[in-house]
C-alpha cells in the first residue's frame, strides 16, 4: 500500500474536505435527478384483453349435457323447461338419440326399473359413446306439461326419440333387451307415434291466465270467452293480447303524466303561498 503524506498538511486536509463535500453534494444531486427521472418515466399501459363473451345457445348446452352423460354414464333428468331444448324431439333431434323413461316416484314398477335404467346409462356410455345414445327420465308428477304433451297414461312409459321419430318400447324390461333396442333393435318393426309439437307462446299465456283466474269468477268467465276465441282463430287472440298490452302501456303513461302535472301544480301553489 502507498500513503500520501501530504494529507497531513492542514491546508491539504481542508481542501480535501471541501472536495469531498462537493463530491457528496454532486452525488446527492445526481441521485435526486435520477430518482426524479425515474419518477417521471412512463411505462406503456397494456390494456387488458376484452372479456370473452360466454354465449352458449340451447343447442350447445344440450350438446354439453349429452357429452357429460357419455362421460359419466348417468341418467339425464328432463323437465318441462328443458325437454325440447335437450331432446329436440320435434325440431330435428340433432342432439342425439334419447331413450326416455316417464315415471312416478310412487310407482312400484318404476322403482324396480330404476337400477336397470342406471346400468343401461353406464353400459351405453362405456360401449356406445360414439353412437350419441342418451338415457333420460321424466318425473310425470312434477313435469306435467311433458306428460300431457305425450299423453302418458301408464307407468312406466318408455319412448325412444331417434332418427326424427318417436319409437314405443314394448319389450322386456331387462338390461340386455334395452341395450339391443337402442343400438339398432328399434328399426326392426318397433311401433311409432306422432311427435306432438311443444306448447306455443299462446298456450303458455293461457296457463298463466288460468293460474290468475283461480278463485275469481269474473276472470274465469273472461278466460272461457278468450278460449273460445283461441279455438276459433289463434291469430285474432294474439291481436287481442297485443292490443291489451298496448292499451295497458298507454294507460300507465297517461297516469304517470297526470301524476307529474299534479305534483307541479302543488309545488306552484306552495310557492305562491310562501310569496
PDB file of C-alpha atoms in Angstrom:
ATOM      1  CA  UNK A   1       0.000   0.000   0.000  1.00  0.00           C
ATOM      2  CA  UNK A   2       1.124   3.543  -0.715  1.00  0.00           C
ATOM      3  CA  UNK A   3       0.215   6.508   1.525  1.00  0.00           C
ATOM      4  CA  UNK A   4       0.224  10.178   0.536  1.00  0.00           C
ATOM      5  CA  UNK A   5       1.773  12.018   3.476  1.00  0.00           C
ATOM      6  CA  UNK A   6       0.721  15.401   2.020  1.00  0.00           C
ATOM      7  CA  UNK A   7      -2.640  14.792   3.590  1.00  0.00           C
ATOM      8  CA  UNK A   8      -1.061  15.567   6.962  1.00  0.00           C
ATOM      9  CA  UNK A   9      -0.893  19.229   5.946  1.00  0.00           C
ATOM     10  CA  UNK A  10      -3.847  21.161   7.466  1.00  0.00           C
ATOM     11  CA  UNK A  11      -4.391  23.122   4.232  1.00  0.00           C
ATOM     12  CA  UNK A  12      -4.423  19.947   2.267  1.00  0.00           C
ATOM     13  CA  UNK A  13      -6.907  18.409   4.669  1.00  0.00           C
ATOM     14  CA  UNK A  14      -9.225  21.417   4.303  1.00  0.00           C
ATOM     15  CA  UNK A  15      -9.017  21.306   0.522  1.00  0.00           C
ATOM     16  CA  UNK A  16      -9.697  17.595   0.523  1.00  0.00           C
ATOM     17  CA  UNK A  17     -12.633  18.131   2.858  1.00  0.00           C
ATOM     18  CA  UNK A  18     -14.100  20.777   0.512  1.00  0.00           C
ATOM     19  CA  UNK A  19     -13.672  18.442  -2.441  1.00  0.00           C
ATOM     20  CA  UNK A  20     -15.296  15.552  -0.602  1.00  0.00           C
ATOM     21  CA  UNK A  21     -18.238  17.746   0.409  1.00  0.00           C
ATOM     22  CA  UNK A  22     -18.651  18.950  -3.166  1.00  0.00           C
ATOM     23  CA  UNK A  23     -18.499  15.405  -4.400  1.00  0.00           C
ATOM     24  CA  UNK A  24     -21.154  14.352  -1.901  1.00  0.00           C
ATOM     25  CA  UNK A  25     -23.431  17.232  -2.917  1.00  0.00           C
ATOM     26  CA  UNK A  26     -22.930  16.427  -6.575  1.00  0.00           C
ATOM     27  CA  UNK A  27     -23.585  12.760  -5.899  1.00  0.00           C
ATOM     28  CA  UNK A  28     -26.782  13.583  -3.988  1.00  0.00           C
ATOM     29  CA  UNK A  29     -27.939  15.866  -6.794  1.00  0.00           C
ATOM     30  CA  UNK A  30     -27.292  13.144  -9.326  1.00  0.00           C
ATOM     31  CA  UNK A  31     -29.228  10.645  -7.219  1.00  0.00           C
ATOM     32  CA  UNK A  32     -32.131  13.076  -6.853  1.00  0.00           C
ATOM     33  CA  UNK A  33     -32.142  13.747 -10.578  1.00  0.00           C
ATOM     34  CA  UNK A  34     -32.100  10.023 -11.272  1.00  0.00           C
ATOM     35  CA  UNK A  35     -34.998   9.453  -8.867  1.00  0.00           C
ATOM     36  CA  UNK A  36     -36.975  12.313 -10.420  1.00  0.00           C
ATOM     37  CA  UNK A  37     -36.247  10.943 -13.866  1.00  0.00           C
ATOM     38  CA  UNK A  38     -37.424   7.509 -12.791  1.00  0.00           C
ATOM     39  CA  UNK A  39     -40.499   9.024 -11.177  1.00  0.00           C
ATOM     40  CA  UNK A  40     -41.423  10.805 -14.411  1.00  0.00           C
ATOM     41  CA  UNK A  41     -40.717   7.855 -16.642  1.00  0.00           C
ATOM     42  CA  UNK A  42     -43.856   6.302 -18.143  1.00  0.00           C
ATOM     43  CA  UNK A  43     -44.472   2.661 -18.766  1.00  0.00           C
ATOM     44  CA  UNK A  44     -46.695   1.882 -21.734  1.00  0.00           C
ATOM     45  CA  UNK A  45     -50.083   0.701 -20.424  1.00  0.00           C
ATOM     46  CA  UNK A  46     -51.193  -2.602 -21.741  1.00  0.00           C
ATOM     47  CA  UNK A  47     -54.942  -2.736 -21.990  1.00  0.00           C
ATOM     48  CA  UNK A  48     -56.354  -5.987 -20.692  1.00  0.00           C
ATOM     49  CA  UNK A  49     -57.902  -8.162 -23.345  1.00  0.00           C
ATOM     50  CA  UNK A  50     -61.658  -7.764 -23.654  1.00  0.00           C
ATOM     51  CA  UNK A  51     -63.638 -10.404 -21.769  1.00  0.00           C
ATOM     52  CA  UNK A  52     -64.656 -13.318 -23.885  1.00  0.00           C
ATOM     53  CA  UNK A  53     -68.362 -13.458 -24.483  1.00  0.00           C
ATOM     54  CA  UNK A  54     -69.767 -16.596 -22.962  1.00  0.00           C
ATOM     55  CA  UNK A  55     -72.632 -17.176 -25.329  1.00  0.00           C
ATOM     56  CA  UNK A  56     -73.958 -20.707 -25.177  1.00  0.00           C
ATOM     57  CA  UNK A  57     -77.053 -21.484 -27.190  1.00  0.00           C
ATOM     58  CA  UNK A  58     -79.611 -24.042 -26.197  1.00  0.00           C
ATOM     59  CA  UNK A  59     -78.127 -26.391 -28.793  1.00  0.00           C
ATOM     60  CA  UNK A  60     -74.645 -26.003 -27.346  1.00  0.00           C
ATOM     61  CA  UNK A  61     -75.878 -26.603 -23.805  1.00  0.00           C
ATOM     62  CA  UNK A  62     -77.712 -29.684 -24.994  1.00  0.00           C
ATOM     63  CA  UNK A  63     -74.562 -30.998 -26.634  1.00  0.00           C
ATOM     64  CA  UNK A  64     -72.589 -30.324 -23.466  1.00  0.00           C
ATOM     65  CA  UNK A  65     -75.151 -32.184 -21.397  1.00  0.00           C
ATOM     66  CA  UNK A  66     -75.085 -35.058 -23.855  1.00  0.00           C
ATOM     67  CA  UNK A  67     -71.301 -35.209 -23.748  1.00  0.00           C
ATOM     68  CA  UNK A  68     -71.414 -35.159 -19.956  1.00  0.00           C
ATOM     69  CA  UNK A  69     -73.799 -38.103 -19.922  1.00  0.00           C
ATOM     70  CA  UNK A  70     -71.453 -40.008 -22.241  1.00  0.00           C
ATOM     71  CA  UNK A  71     -68.525 -39.431 -19.907  1.00  0.00           C
ATOM     72  CA  UNK A  72     -70.227 -40.039 -16.566  1.00  0.00           C
ATOM     73  CA  UNK A  73     -72.728 -42.660 -17.675  1.00  0.00           C
ATOM     74  CA  UNK A  74     -75.528 -41.066 -15.653  1.00  0.00           C
ATOM     75  CA  UNK A  75     -79.236 -40.772 -16.390  1.00  0.00           C
ATOM     76  CA  UNK A  76     -80.266 -37.273 -17.512  1.00  0.00           C
ATOM     77  CA  UNK A  77     -83.220 -35.704 -15.676  1.00  0.00           C
ATOM     78  CA  UNK A  78     -85.523 -33.850 -18.096  1.00  0.00           C
ATOM     79  CA  UNK A  79     -88.068 -31.192 -17.137  1.00  0.00           C
ATOM     80  CA  UNK A  80     -90.826 -29.112 -18.694  1.00  0.00           C
ATOM     81  CA  UNK A  81     -88.329 -26.318 -19.251  1.00  0.00           C
ATOM     82  CA  UNK A  82     -85.504 -28.244 -20.905  1.00  0.00           C
ATOM     83  CA  UNK A  83     -87.160 -31.241 -22.564  1.00  0.00           C
ATOM     84  CA  UNK A  84     -87.486 -29.802 -26.061  1.00  0.00           C
ATOM     85  CA  UNK A  85     -84.199 -27.912 -25.865  1.00  0.00           C
ATOM     86  CA  UNK A  86     -82.300 -31.054 -24.900  1.00  0.00           C
ATOM     87  CA  UNK A  87     -84.025 -33.737 -26.950  1.00  0.00           C
ATOM     88  CA  UNK A  88     -85.183 -31.574 -29.864  1.00  0.00           C
ATOM     89  CA  UNK A  89     -87.913 -34.168 -30.229  1.00  0.00           C
ATOM     90  CA  UNK A  90     -89.947 -32.056 -32.667  1.00  0.00           C
ATOM     91  CA  UNK A  91     -87.140 -29.960 -34.148  1.00  0.00           C
ATOM     92  CA  UNK A  92     -84.652 -32.313 -35.771  1.00  0.00           C
ATOM     93  CA  UNK A  93     -83.184 -34.408 -32.935  1.00  0.00           C
ATOM     94  CA  UNK A  94     -79.642 -33.224 -33.666  1.00  0.00           C
ATOM     95  CA  UNK A  95     -78.524 -33.629 -30.046  1.00  0.00           C
ATOM     96  CA  UNK A  96     -78.568 -37.417 -30.057  1.00  0.00           C
ATOM     97  CA  UNK A  97     -80.879 -40.381 -29.559  1.00  0.00           C
ATOM     98  CA  UNK A  98     -82.856 -40.142 -26.339  1.00  0.00           C
ATOM     99  CA  UNK A  99     -84.327 -43.153 -24.540  1.00  0.00           C
ATOM    100  CA  UNK A 100     -86.730 -41.608 -22.022  1.00  0.00           C
ATOM    101  CA  UNK A 101     -88.408 -43.221 -19.028  1.00  0.00           C
ATOM    102  CA  UNK A 102     -91.620 -41.477 -17.957  1.00  0.00           C
ATOM    103  CA  UNK A 103     -92.020 -42.491 -14.312  1.00  0.00           C
ATOM    104  CA  UNK A 104     -93.549 -41.581 -10.950  1.00  0.00           C
ATOM    105  CA  UNK A 105     -91.868 -41.938  -7.546  1.00  0.00           C
ATOM    106  CA  UNK A 106     -94.835 -43.862  -6.109  1.00  0.00           C
ATOM    107  CA  UNK A 107     -94.923 -46.407  -8.970  1.00  0.00           C
ATOM    108  CA  UNK A 108     -93.651 -49.849  -7.894  1.00  0.00           C
ATOM    109  CA  UNK A 109     -92.701 -50.943 -11.428  1.00  0.00           C
ATOM    110  CA  UNK A 110     -90.818 -47.666 -11.870  1.00  0.00           C
ATOM    111  CA  UNK A 111     -88.821 -48.346  -8.712  1.00  0.00           C
ATOM    112  CA  UNK A 112     -87.911 -51.809  -9.996  1.00  0.00           C
ATOM    113  CA  UNK A 113     -86.809 -50.301 -13.301  1.00  0.00           C
ATOM    114  CA  UNK A 114     -84.592 -47.592 -11.769  1.00  0.00           C
ATOM    115  CA  UNK A 115     -81.421 -49.688 -11.106  1.00  0.00           C
ATOM    116  CA  UNK A 116     -81.659 -51.284 -14.554  1.00  0.00           C
ATOM    117  CA  UNK A 117     -82.006 -47.819 -16.094  1.00  0.00           C
ATOM    118  CA  UNK A 118     -78.858 -46.672 -14.308  1.00  0.00           C
ATOM    119  CA  UNK A 119     -76.979 -49.754 -15.529  1.00  0.00           C
ATOM    120  CA  UNK A 120     -78.156 -49.054 -19.071  1.00  0.00           C
ATOM    121  CA  UNK A 121     -76.805 -45.495 -18.918  1.00  0.00           C
ATOM    122  CA  UNK A 122     -73.423 -46.761 -17.726  1.00  0.00           C
ATOM    123  CA  UNK A 123     -73.311 -49.529 -20.343  1.00  0.00           C
ATOM    124  CA  UNK A 124     -74.155 -47.187 -23.205  1.00  0.00           C
ATOM    125  CA  UNK A 125     -71.555 -44.658 -22.046  1.00  0.00           C
ATOM    126  CA  UNK A 126     -68.900 -47.358 -21.917  1.00  0.00           C
ATOM    127  CA  UNK A 127     -69.692 -49.350 -25.051  1.00  0.00           C
ATOM    128  CA  UNK A 128     -71.575 -46.973 -27.359  1.00  0.00           C
ATOM    129  CA  UNK A 129     -70.325 -43.481 -26.551  1.00  0.00           C
ATOM    130  CA  UNK A 130     -69.871 -42.609 -30.231  1.00  0.00           C
ATOM    131  CA  UNK A 131     -73.467 -43.533 -31.140  1.00  0.00           C
ATOM    132  CA  UNK A 132     -74.998 -40.492 -29.422  1.00  0.00           C
ATOM    133  CA  UNK A 133     -77.350 -42.515 -27.216  1.00  0.00           C
ATOM    134  CA  UNK A 134     -78.586 -40.751 -24.081  1.00  0.00           C
ATOM    135  CA  UNK A 135     -80.604 -42.357 -21.288  1.00  0.00           C
ATOM    136  CA  UNK A 136     -83.039 -39.969 -19.602  1.00  0.00           C
ATOM    137  CA  UNK A 137     -86.097 -39.851 -17.361  1.00  0.00           C
ATOM    138  CA  UNK A 138     -89.053 -37.573 -16.614  1.00  0.00           C
ATOM    139  CA  UNK A 139     -90.958 -37.398 -13.333  1.00  0.00           C
ATOM    140  CA  UNK A 140     -94.554 -37.031 -14.548  1.00  0.00           C
ATOM    141  CA  UNK A 141     -95.785 -35.966 -11.105  1.00  0.00           C
ATOM    142  CA  UNK A 142     -93.674 -32.810 -11.412  1.00  0.00           C
ATOM    143  CA  UNK A 143     -93.242 -32.274 -15.157  1.00  0.00           C
ATOM    144  CA  UNK A 144     -96.931 -32.367 -16.017  1.00  0.00           C
ATOM    145  CA  UNK A 145     -96.678 -30.415 -19.266  1.00  0.00           C
ATOM    146  CA  UNK A 146     -94.377 -33.000 -20.843  1.00  0.00           C
ATOM    147  CA  UNK A 147     -96.573 -35.833 -19.581  1.00  0.00           C
ATOM    148  CA  UNK A 148     -99.634 -34.195 -21.113  1.00  0.00           C
ATOM    149  CA  UNK A 149     -97.817 -33.486 -24.366  1.00  0.00           C
ATOM    150  CA  UNK A 150     -97.007 -37.181 -24.904  1.00  0.00           C
ATOM    151  CA  UNK A 151    -100.290 -38.465 -23.421  1.00  0.00           C
ATOM    152  CA  UNK A 152     -98.647 -40.537 -20.694  1.00  0.00           C
ATOM    153  CA  UNK A 153    -101.388 -42.736 -19.230  1.00  0.00           C
ATOM    154  CA  UNK A 154     -99.475 -45.754 -17.870  1.00  0.00           C
ATOM    155  CA  UNK A 155     -96.249 -46.104 -15.914  1.00  0.00           C
ATOM    156  CA  UNK A 156     -93.521 -46.636 -16.668  1.00  0.00           C
ATOM    157  CA  UNK A 157     -93.771 -45.449 -20.281  1.00  0.00           C
ATOM    158  CA  UNK A 158     -90.635 -45.800 -22.402  1.00  0.00           C
ATOM    159  CA  UNK A 159     -90.118 -43.760 -25.569  1.00  0.00           C
ATOM    160  CA  UNK A 160     -87.082 -43.670 -27.840  1.00  0.00           C
ATOM    161  CA  UNK A 161     -86.518 -40.456 -29.820  1.00  0.00           C
ATOM    162  CA  UNK A 162     -84.248 -41.384 -32.727  1.00  0.00           C
ATOM    163  CA  UNK A 163     -83.980 -40.593 -36.442  1.00  0.00           C
ATOM    164  CA  UNK A 164     -86.637 -37.861 -36.100  1.00  0.00           C
ATOM    165  CA  UNK A 165     -89.150 -40.445 -34.924  1.00  0.00           C
ATOM    166  CA  UNK A 166     -90.641 -41.500 -31.588  1.00  0.00           C
ATOM    167  CA  UNK A 167     -90.477 -45.258 -31.069  1.00  0.00           C
ATOM    168  CA  UNK A 168     -92.594 -47.065 -28.483  1.00  0.00           C
ATOM    169  CA  UNK A 169     -90.752 -49.654 -26.387  1.00  0.00           C
ATOM    170  CA  UNK A 170     -92.932 -52.686 -25.632  1.00  0.00           C
ATOM    171  CA  UNK A 171     -90.320 -55.383 -24.953  1.00  0.00           C
ATOM    172  CA  UNK A 172     -88.872 -56.955 -21.836  1.00  0.00           C
ATOM    173  CA  UNK A 173     -87.537 -54.680 -19.119  1.00  0.00           C
ATOM    174  CA  UNK A 174     -84.074 -56.155 -18.923  1.00  0.00           C
ATOM    175  CA  UNK A 175     -80.675 -54.602 -19.446  1.00  0.00           C
ATOM    176  CA  UNK A 176     -79.920 -56.810 -22.450  1.00  0.00           C
ATOM    177  CA  UNK A 177     -83.265 -56.073 -24.125  1.00  0.00           C
ATOM    178  CA  UNK A 178     -82.931 -52.325 -23.578  1.00  0.00           C
ATOM    179  CA  UNK A 179     -79.386 -52.274 -24.935  1.00  0.00           C
ATOM    180  CA  UNK A 180     -80.333 -54.269 -28.023  1.00  0.00           C
ATOM    181  CA  UNK A 181     -83.253 -51.916 -28.676  1.00  0.00           C
ATOM    182  CA  UNK A 182     -81.319 -48.631 -28.517  1.00  0.00           C
ATOM    183  CA  UNK A 183     -78.368 -49.957 -30.551  1.00  0.00           C
ATOM    184  CA  UNK A 184     -80.488 -50.889 -33.566  1.00  0.00           C
ATOM    185  CA  UNK A 185     -83.361 -53.098 -32.477  1.00  0.00           C
ATOM    186  CA  UNK A 186     -85.814 -50.206 -32.732  1.00  0.00           C
ATOM    187  CA  UNK A 187     -85.519 -50.389 -36.529  1.00  0.00           C
ATOM    188  CA  UNK A 188     -86.909 -53.940 -36.574  1.00  0.00           C
ATOM    189  CA  UNK A 189     -90.586 -53.031 -36.735  1.00  0.00           C
ATOM    190  CA  UNK A 190     -90.980 -51.082 -33.482  1.00  0.00           C
ATOM    191  CA  UNK A 191     -94.253 -49.166 -33.264  1.00  0.00           C
ATOM    192  CA  UNK A 192     -94.025 -45.411 -33.781  1.00  0.00           C
ATOM    193  CA  UNK A 193     -96.167 -42.482 -32.693  1.00  0.00           C
ATOM    194  CA  UNK A 194     -96.532 -38.922 -33.897  1.00  0.00           C
ATOM    195  CA  UNK A 195     -94.397 -36.396 -32.056  1.00  0.00           C
ATOM    196  CA  UNK A 196     -96.612 -33.575 -30.851  1.00  0.00           C
ATOM    197  CA  UNK A 197     -95.316 -30.029 -31.013  1.00  0.00           C
ATOM    198  CA  UNK A 198     -94.227 -28.311 -27.785  1.00  0.00           C
ATOM    199  CA  UNK A 199     -96.621 -25.730 -26.321  1.00  0.00           C
ATOM    200  CA  UNK A 200     -96.519 -22.390 -28.085  1.00  0.00           C
ATOM    201  CA  UNK A 201     -96.499 -18.859 -26.732  1.00  0.00           C
ATOM    202  CA  UNK A 202    -100.300 -18.648 -26.659  1.00  0.00           C
ATOM    203  CA  UNK A 203    -100.619 -21.908 -24.733  1.00  0.00           C
ATOM    204  CA  UNK A 204     -98.135 -20.689 -22.130  1.00  0.00           C
ATOM    205  CA  UNK A 205    -100.055 -17.422 -21.716  1.00  0.00           C
ATOM    206  CA  UNK A 206    -103.321 -19.301 -21.306  1.00  0.00           C
ATOM    207  CA  UNK A 207    -101.824 -21.352 -18.491  1.00  0.00           C
ATOM    208  CA  UNK A 208    -100.643 -18.176 -16.805  1.00  0.00           C
ATOM    209  CA  UNK A 209    -104.163 -16.764 -17.082  1.00  0.00           C
ATOM    210  CA  UNK A 210    -105.565 -19.970 -15.608  1.00  0.00           C
ATOM    211  CA  UNK A 211    -103.426 -19.553 -12.510  1.00  0.00           C
ATOM    212  CA  UNK A 212    -104.614 -15.952 -12.148  1.00  0.00           C
ATOM    213  CA  UNK A 213    -108.266 -16.880 -12.678  1.00  0.00           C
ATOM    214  CA  UNK A 214    -108.399 -19.411  -9.844  1.00  0.00           C
ATOM    215  CA  UNK A 215    -110.961 -18.265  -7.273  1.00  0.00           C
ATOM    216  CA  UNK A 216    -112.125 -15.334  -9.401  1.00  0.00           C
ATOM    217  CA  UNK A 217    -115.410 -15.902 -11.247  1.00  0.00           C
ATOM    218  CA  UNK A 218    -115.104 -12.765 -13.368  1.00  0.00           C
ATOM    219  CA  UNK A 219    -111.640 -13.687 -14.631  1.00  0.00           C
ATOM    220  CA  UNK A 220    -112.745 -17.286 -15.142  1.00  0.00           C
ATOM    221  CA  UNK A 221    -115.588 -16.130 -17.427  1.00  0.00           C
ATOM    222  CA  UNK A 222    -113.233 -13.872 -19.367  1.00  0.00           C
ATOM    223  CA  UNK A 223    -110.791 -16.733 -19.748  1.00  0.00           C
ATOM    224  CA  UNK A 224    -113.548 -19.005 -21.039  1.00  0.00           C
ATOM    225  CA  UNK A 225    -114.514 -16.417 -23.659  1.00  0.00           C
ATOM    226  CA  UNK A 226    -110.884 -15.990 -24.592  1.00  0.00           C
ATOM    227  CA  UNK A 227    -110.506 -19.750 -25.003  1.00  0.00           C
ATOM    228  CA  UNK A 228    -113.384 -19.740 -27.477  1.00  0.00           C
ATOM    229  CA  UNK A 229    -111.630 -17.037 -29.468  1.00  0.00           C
ATOM    230  CA  UNK A 230    -108.398 -19.027 -29.398  1.00  0.00           C
ATOM    231  CA  UNK A 231    -110.216 -22.143 -30.558  1.00  0.00           C
ATOM    232  CA  UNK A 232    -111.777 -20.203 -33.412  1.00  0.00           C
ATOM    233  CA  UNK A 233    -108.729 -18.267 -34.555  1.00  0.00           C
ATOM    234  CA  UNK A 234    -105.412 -18.008 -32.726  1.00  0.00           C
ATOM    235  CA  UNK A 235    -104.238 -15.010 -34.732  1.00  0.00           C
ATOM    236  CA  UNK A 236    -107.203 -12.976 -33.529  1.00  0.00           C
ATOM    237  CA  UNK A 237    -106.424 -13.952 -29.943  1.00  0.00           C
ATOM    238  CA  UNK A 238    -102.826 -12.865 -30.386  1.00  0.00           C
ATOM    239  CA  UNK A 239    -104.018  -9.493 -31.696  1.00  0.00           C
ATOM    240  CA  UNK A 240    -106.274  -9.096 -28.663  1.00  0.00           C
ATOM    241  CA  UNK A 241    -103.410  -9.846 -26.298  1.00  0.00           C
ATOM    242  CA  UNK A 242    -101.181  -7.376 -28.132  1.00  0.00           C
ATOM    243  CA  UNK A 243    -103.866  -4.684 -28.066  1.00  0.00           C
ATOM    244  CA  UNK A 244    -104.431  -5.263 -24.368  1.00  0.00           C
ATOM    245  CA  UNK A 245    -100.734  -4.848 -23.690  1.00  0.00           C
ATOM    246  CA  UNK A 246    -100.571  -1.647 -25.757  1.00  0.00           C
ATOM    247  CA  UNK A 247    -103.639  -0.196 -24.031  1.00  0.00           C
ATOM    248  CA  UNK A 248    -102.140  -1.029 -20.654  1.00  0.00           C
ATOM    249  CA  UNK A 249     -98.936   0.807 -21.580  1.00  0.00           C
ATOM    250  CA  UNK A 250    -100.886   3.866 -22.758  1.00  0.00           C
ATOM    251  CA  UNK A 251    -102.946   3.946 -19.569  1.00  0.00           C
ATOM    252  CA  UNK A 252     -99.786   3.703 -17.497  1.00  0.00           C
ATOM    253  CA  UNK A 253     -98.201   6.591 -19.415  1.00  0.00           C
ATOM    254  CA  UNK A 254    -101.320   8.726 -19.007  1.00  0.00           C
ATOM    255  CA  UNK A 255    -101.423   8.092 -15.273  1.00  0.00           C
ATOM    256  CA  UNK A 256     -97.747   8.919 -14.978  1.00  0.00           C
ATOM    257  CA  UNK A 257     -98.158  12.215 -16.843  1.00  0.00           C
ATOM    258  CA  UNK A 258    -101.168  13.203 -14.734  1.00  0.00           C
ATOM    259  CA  UNK A 259     -99.237  12.499 -11.543  1.00  0.00           C
ATOM    260  CA  UNK A 260     -96.315  14.633 -12.756  1.00  0.00           C
ATOM    261  CA  UNK A 261     -98.592  17.552 -13.688  1.00  0.00           C
ATOM    262  CA  UNK A 262    -100.426  17.400 -10.355  1.00  0.00           C
ATOM    263  CA  UNK A 263     -97.141  17.447  -8.454  1.00  0.00           C
ATOM    264  CA  UNK A 264     -96.025  20.520 -10.434  1.00  0.00           C
ATOM    265  CA  UNK A 265     -99.284  22.323  -9.611  1.00  0.00           C
ATOM    266  CA  UNK A 266     -98.833  21.581  -5.921  1.00  0.00           C
ATOM    267  CA  UNK A 267     -95.298  22.986  -5.990  1.00  0.00           C
ATOM    268  CA  UNK A 268     -96.514  26.148  -7.764  1.00  0.00           C
ATOM    269  CA  UNK A 269     -99.286  26.680  -5.210  1.00  0.00           C
ATOM    270  CA  UNK A 270     -96.879  26.210  -2.315  1.00  0.00           C
ATOM    271  CA  UNK A 271     -94.502  28.809  -3.804  1.00  0.00           C
ATOM    272  CA  UNK A 272     -97.359  31.313  -4.204  1.00  0.00           C
ATOM    273  CA  UNK A 273     -98.386  30.847  -0.585  1.00  0.00           C
ATOM    274  CA  UNK A 274     -94.834  31.460   0.599  1.00  0.00           C
ATOM    275  CA  UNK A 275     -94.611  34.612  -1.550  1.00  0.00           C
TER     276      UNK A 275
END
